[in-house]
mmCIF file of C-alpha atoms and ligand atoms in Angstrom:
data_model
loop_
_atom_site.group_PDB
_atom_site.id
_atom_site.type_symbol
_atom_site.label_atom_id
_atom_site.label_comp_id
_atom_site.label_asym_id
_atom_site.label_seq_id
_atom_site.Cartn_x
_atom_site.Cartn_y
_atom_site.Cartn_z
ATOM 1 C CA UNK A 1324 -23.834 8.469 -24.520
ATOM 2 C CA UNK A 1325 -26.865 6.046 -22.835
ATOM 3 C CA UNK A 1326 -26.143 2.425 -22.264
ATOM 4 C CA UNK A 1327 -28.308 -0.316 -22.805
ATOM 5 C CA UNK A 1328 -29.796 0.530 -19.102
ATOM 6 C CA UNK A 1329 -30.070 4.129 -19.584
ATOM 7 C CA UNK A 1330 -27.268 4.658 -17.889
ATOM 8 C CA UNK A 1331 -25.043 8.168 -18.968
ATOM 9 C CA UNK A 1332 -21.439 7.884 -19.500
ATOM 10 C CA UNK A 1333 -19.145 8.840 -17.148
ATOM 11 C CA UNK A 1334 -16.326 11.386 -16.195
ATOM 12 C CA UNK A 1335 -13.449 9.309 -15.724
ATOM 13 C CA UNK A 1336 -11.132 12.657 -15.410
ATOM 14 C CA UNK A 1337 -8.037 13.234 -17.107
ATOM 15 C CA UNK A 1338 -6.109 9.697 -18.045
ATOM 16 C CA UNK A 1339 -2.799 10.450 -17.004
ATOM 17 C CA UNK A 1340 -3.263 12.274 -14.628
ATOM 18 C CA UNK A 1341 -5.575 9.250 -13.251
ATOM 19 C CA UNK A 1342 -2.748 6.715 -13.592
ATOM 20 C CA UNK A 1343 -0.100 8.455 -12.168
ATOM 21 C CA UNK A 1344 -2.479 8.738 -8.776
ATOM 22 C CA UNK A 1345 -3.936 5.114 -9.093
ATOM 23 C CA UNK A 1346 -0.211 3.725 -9.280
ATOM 24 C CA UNK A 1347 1.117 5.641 -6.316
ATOM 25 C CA UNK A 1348 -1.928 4.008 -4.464
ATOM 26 C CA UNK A 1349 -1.254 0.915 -5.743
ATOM 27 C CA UNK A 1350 2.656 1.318 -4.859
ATOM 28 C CA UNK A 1351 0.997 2.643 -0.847
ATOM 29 C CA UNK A 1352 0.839 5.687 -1.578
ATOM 30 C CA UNK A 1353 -2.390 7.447 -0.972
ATOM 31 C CA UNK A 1354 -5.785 5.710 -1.438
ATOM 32 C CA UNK A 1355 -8.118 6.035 -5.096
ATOM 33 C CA UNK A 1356 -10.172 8.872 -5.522
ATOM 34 C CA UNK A 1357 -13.503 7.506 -7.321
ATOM 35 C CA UNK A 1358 -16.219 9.324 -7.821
ATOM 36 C CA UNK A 1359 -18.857 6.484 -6.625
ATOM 37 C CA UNK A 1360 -21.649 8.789 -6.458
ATOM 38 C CA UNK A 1361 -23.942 6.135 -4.332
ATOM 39 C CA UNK A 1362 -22.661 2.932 -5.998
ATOM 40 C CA UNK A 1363 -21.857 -0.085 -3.963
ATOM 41 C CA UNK A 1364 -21.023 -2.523 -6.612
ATOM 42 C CA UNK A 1365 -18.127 -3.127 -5.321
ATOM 43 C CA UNK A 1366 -19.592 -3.745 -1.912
ATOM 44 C CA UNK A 1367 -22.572 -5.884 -2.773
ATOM 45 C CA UNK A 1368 -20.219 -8.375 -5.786
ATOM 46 C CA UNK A 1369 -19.625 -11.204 -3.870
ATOM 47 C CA UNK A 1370 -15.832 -10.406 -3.533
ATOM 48 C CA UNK A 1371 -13.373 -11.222 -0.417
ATOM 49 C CA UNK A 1372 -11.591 -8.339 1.042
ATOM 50 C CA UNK A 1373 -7.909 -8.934 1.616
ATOM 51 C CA UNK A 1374 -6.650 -7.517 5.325
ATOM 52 C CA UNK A 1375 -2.909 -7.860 5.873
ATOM 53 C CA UNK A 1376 -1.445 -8.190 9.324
ATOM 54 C CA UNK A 1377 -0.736 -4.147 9.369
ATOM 55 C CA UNK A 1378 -3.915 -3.045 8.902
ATOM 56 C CA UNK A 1379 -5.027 -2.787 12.724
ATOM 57 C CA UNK A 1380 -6.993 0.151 12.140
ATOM 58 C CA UNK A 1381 -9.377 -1.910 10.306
ATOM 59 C CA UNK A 1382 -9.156 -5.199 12.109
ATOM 60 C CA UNK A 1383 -10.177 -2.992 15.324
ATOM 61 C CA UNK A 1384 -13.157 -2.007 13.756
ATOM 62 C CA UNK A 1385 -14.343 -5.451 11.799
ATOM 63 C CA UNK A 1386 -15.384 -8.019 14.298
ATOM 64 C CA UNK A 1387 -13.461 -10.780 14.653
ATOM 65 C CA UNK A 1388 -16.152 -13.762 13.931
ATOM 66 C CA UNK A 1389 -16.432 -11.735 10.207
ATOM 67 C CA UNK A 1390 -12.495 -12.458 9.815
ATOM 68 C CA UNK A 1391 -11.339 -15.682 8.326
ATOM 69 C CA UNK A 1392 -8.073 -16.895 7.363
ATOM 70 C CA UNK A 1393 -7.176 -15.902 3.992
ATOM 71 C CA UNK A 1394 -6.313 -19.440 1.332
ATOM 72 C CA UNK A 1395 -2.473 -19.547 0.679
ATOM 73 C CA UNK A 1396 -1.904 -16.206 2.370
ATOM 74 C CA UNK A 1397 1.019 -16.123 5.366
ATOM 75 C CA UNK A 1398 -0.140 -16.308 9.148
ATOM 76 C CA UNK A 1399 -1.545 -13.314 9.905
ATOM 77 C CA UNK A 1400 -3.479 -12.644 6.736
ATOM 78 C CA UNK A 1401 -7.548 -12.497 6.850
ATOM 79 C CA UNK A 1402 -10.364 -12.069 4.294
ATOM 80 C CA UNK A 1403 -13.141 -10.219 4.767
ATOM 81 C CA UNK A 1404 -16.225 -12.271 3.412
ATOM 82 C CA UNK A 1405 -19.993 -11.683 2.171
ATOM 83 C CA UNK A 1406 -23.636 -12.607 3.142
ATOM 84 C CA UNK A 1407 -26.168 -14.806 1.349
ATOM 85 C CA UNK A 1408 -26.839 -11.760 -0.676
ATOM 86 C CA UNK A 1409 -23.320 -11.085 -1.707
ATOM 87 C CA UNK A 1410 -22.849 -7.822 0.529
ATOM 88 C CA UNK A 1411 -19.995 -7.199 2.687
ATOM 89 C CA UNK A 1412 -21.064 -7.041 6.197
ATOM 90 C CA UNK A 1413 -19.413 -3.646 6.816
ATOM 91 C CA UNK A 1414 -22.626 -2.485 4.864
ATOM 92 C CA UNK A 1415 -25.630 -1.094 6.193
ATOM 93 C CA UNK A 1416 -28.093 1.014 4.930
ATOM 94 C CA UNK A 1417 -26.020 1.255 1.517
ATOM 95 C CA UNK A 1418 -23.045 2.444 3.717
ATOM 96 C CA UNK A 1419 -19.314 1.431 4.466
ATOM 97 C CA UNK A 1420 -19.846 1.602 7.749
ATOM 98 C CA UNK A 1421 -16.560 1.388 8.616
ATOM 99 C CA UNK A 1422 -15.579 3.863 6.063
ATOM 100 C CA UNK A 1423 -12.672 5.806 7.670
ATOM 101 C CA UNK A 1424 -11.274 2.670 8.695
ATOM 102 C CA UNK A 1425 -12.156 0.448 5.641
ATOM 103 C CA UNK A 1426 -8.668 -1.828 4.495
ATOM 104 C CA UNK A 1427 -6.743 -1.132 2.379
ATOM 105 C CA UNK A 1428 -7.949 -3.317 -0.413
ATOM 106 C CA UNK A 1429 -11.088 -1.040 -0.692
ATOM 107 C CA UNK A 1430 -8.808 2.413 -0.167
ATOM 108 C CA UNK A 1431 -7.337 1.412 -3.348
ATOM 109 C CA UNK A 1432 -10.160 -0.405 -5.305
ATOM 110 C CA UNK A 1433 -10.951 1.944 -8.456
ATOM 111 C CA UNK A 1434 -13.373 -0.004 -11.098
ATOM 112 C CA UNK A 1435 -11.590 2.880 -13.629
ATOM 113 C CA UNK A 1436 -8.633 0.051 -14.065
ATOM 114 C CA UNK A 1437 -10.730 -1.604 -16.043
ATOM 115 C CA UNK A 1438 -11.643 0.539 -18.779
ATOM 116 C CA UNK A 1439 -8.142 1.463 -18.492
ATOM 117 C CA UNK A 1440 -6.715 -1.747 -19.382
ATOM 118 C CA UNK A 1441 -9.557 -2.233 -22.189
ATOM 119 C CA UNK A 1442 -10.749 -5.504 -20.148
ATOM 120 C CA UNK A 1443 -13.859 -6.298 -18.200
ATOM 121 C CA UNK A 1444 -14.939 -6.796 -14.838
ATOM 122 C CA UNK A 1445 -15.668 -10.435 -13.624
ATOM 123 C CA UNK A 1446 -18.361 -9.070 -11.586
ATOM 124 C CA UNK A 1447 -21.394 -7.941 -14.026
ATOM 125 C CA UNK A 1448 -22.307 -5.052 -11.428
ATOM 126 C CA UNK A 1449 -19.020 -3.499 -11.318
ATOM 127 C CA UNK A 1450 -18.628 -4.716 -14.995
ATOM 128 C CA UNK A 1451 -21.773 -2.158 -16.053
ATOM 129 C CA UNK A 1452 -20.899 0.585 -13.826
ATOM 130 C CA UNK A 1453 -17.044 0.409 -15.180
ATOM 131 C CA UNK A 1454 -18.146 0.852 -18.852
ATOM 132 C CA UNK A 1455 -19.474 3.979 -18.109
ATOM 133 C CA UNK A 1456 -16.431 5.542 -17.216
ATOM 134 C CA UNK A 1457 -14.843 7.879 -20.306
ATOM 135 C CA UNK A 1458 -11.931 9.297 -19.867
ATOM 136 C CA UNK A 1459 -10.299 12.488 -21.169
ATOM 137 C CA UNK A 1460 -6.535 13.168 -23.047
ATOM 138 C CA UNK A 1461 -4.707 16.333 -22.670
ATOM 139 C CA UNK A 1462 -2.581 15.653 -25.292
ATOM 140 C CA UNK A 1463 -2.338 13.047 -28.241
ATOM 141 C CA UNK A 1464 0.635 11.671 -26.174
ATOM 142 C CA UNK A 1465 -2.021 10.364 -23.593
ATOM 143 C CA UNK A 1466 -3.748 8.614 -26.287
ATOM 144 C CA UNK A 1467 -0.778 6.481 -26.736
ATOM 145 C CA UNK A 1468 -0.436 5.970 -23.372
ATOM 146 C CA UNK A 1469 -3.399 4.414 -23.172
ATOM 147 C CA UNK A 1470 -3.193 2.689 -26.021
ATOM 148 C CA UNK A 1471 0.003 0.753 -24.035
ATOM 149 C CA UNK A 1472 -1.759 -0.254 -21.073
ATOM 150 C CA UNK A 1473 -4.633 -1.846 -23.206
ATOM 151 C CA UNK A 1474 -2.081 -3.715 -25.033
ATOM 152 C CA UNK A 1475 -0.351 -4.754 -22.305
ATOM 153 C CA UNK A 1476 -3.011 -6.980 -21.239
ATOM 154 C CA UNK A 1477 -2.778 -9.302 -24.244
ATOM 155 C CA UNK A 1478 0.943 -10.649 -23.215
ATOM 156 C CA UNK A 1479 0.086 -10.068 -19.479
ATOM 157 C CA UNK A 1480 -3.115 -13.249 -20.126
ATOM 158 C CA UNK A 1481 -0.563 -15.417 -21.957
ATOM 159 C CA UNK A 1482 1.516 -14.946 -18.603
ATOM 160 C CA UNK A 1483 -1.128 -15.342 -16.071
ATOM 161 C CA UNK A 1484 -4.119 -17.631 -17.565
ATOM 162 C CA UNK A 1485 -5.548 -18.088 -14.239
ATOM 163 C CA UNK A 1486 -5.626 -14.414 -13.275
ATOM 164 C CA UNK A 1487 -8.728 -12.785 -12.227
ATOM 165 C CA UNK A 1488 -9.908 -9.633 -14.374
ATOM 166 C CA UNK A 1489 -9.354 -7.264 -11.783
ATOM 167 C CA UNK A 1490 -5.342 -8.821 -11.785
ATOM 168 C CA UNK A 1491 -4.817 -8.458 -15.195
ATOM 169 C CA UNK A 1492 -5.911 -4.696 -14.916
ATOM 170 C CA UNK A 1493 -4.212 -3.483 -12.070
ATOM 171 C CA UNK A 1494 -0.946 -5.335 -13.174
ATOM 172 C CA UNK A 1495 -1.455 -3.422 -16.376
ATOM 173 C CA UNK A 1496 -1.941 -0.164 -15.032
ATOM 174 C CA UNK A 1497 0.736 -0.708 -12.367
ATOM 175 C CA UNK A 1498 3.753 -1.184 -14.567
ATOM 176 C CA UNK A 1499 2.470 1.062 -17.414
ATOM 177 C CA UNK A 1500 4.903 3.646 -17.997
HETATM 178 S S1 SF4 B 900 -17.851 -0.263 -8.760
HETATM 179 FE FE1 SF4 B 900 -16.607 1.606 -9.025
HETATM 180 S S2 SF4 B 900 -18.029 3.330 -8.772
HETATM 181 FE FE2 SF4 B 900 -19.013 1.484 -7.924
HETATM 182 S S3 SF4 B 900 -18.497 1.497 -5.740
HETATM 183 FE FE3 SF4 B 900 -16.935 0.272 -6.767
HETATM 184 S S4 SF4 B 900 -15.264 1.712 -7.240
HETATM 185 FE FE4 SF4 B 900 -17.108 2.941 -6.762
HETATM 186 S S1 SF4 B 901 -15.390 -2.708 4.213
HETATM 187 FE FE1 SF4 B 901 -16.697 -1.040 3.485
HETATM 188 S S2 SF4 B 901 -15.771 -0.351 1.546
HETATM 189 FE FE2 SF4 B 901 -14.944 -2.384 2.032
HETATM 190 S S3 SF4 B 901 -16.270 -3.855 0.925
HETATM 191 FE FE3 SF4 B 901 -17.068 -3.619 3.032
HETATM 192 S S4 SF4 B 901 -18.617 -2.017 2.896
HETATM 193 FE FE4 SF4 B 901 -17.371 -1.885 1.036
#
């Protein structure tokens, strides 16, 4: 299928096989595996990355006037912000480049939670480029699995009204079982 852009769908790999590796990241284990293929959405949406005191791997390789502390977060805890354009800093020439050393909160980004969890993006770039993904069952069984994630997210908003997309999704995904 073509979207609206002329965009082609695409392969969002096997569905379970996709959540059991995007929750281990999410539980620290291991980083997301997306197949980005040259997109920076992420990178260029306006979004504050999240850097927790541990990650001094990446705060070694960020300088420190780009650090700020991060809103209602402990000591200790720093964002990341964006230029006048909405990029992240860290980006030149359409490059992380900081990439082996990038935090945490982009080692575990995957714009695939959202057309897991049957919701949006807030950002319309990463919005567009997540409808594209399709994913694939093995078995009817992973139909209904996915099937429970999306409908998780209906209880999960009457919990959390003030949650961001990109909360609701990876709260979905995370405790899907
Ligand atoms: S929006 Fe998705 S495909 Fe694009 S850079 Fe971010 S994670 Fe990768
Ligand atoms: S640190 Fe790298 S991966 Fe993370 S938002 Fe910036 S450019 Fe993107």
């Amino acid at each position: 299928m073509v979207d609206a852009d002329g965009h082609a769908d695409l392969d969002a790999g096997d569905f379970s096989t996709w959540l059991t590796g995007m929750q281990a990241a999410l539980h620290g284990n291991g980083g997301s595996d997306v197949p980005c293929d040259g997109c920076t959405a992420c990178c260029t949406s306006s979004q504050f990355v999240f850097i927790e005191p541990d990650e001094s791997d990446a705060l070694a390789h960020i300088p420190a006037a780009l650090l700020f502390p991060a809103p209602r977060r402990p000591r200790g805890h720093v964002v990341l912000g964006y230029d006048d354009r909405g990029h992240c800093p860290m980006l030149v020439d359409g490059r992380c480049s900081i990439y082996e050393h990038r935090p945490r909160a982009c080692r575990t980004y995957d714009c695939r939670v959202f057309p897991a969890a049957g919701i949006d993006a807030d950002q319309p770039a990463i919005a567009r480029r997540a409808r594209r993904w399709r994913f694939t069952y093995a078995a009817p069984a992973d139909h209904d699995r996915h099937e429970a994630v999306r409908g998780a997210i209906v209880s999960l908003r009457e919990r959390h009204d003030h949650a961001t997309a990109t909360e609701l999704a990876v709260r979905a995904v995370s405790s899907a079982s």
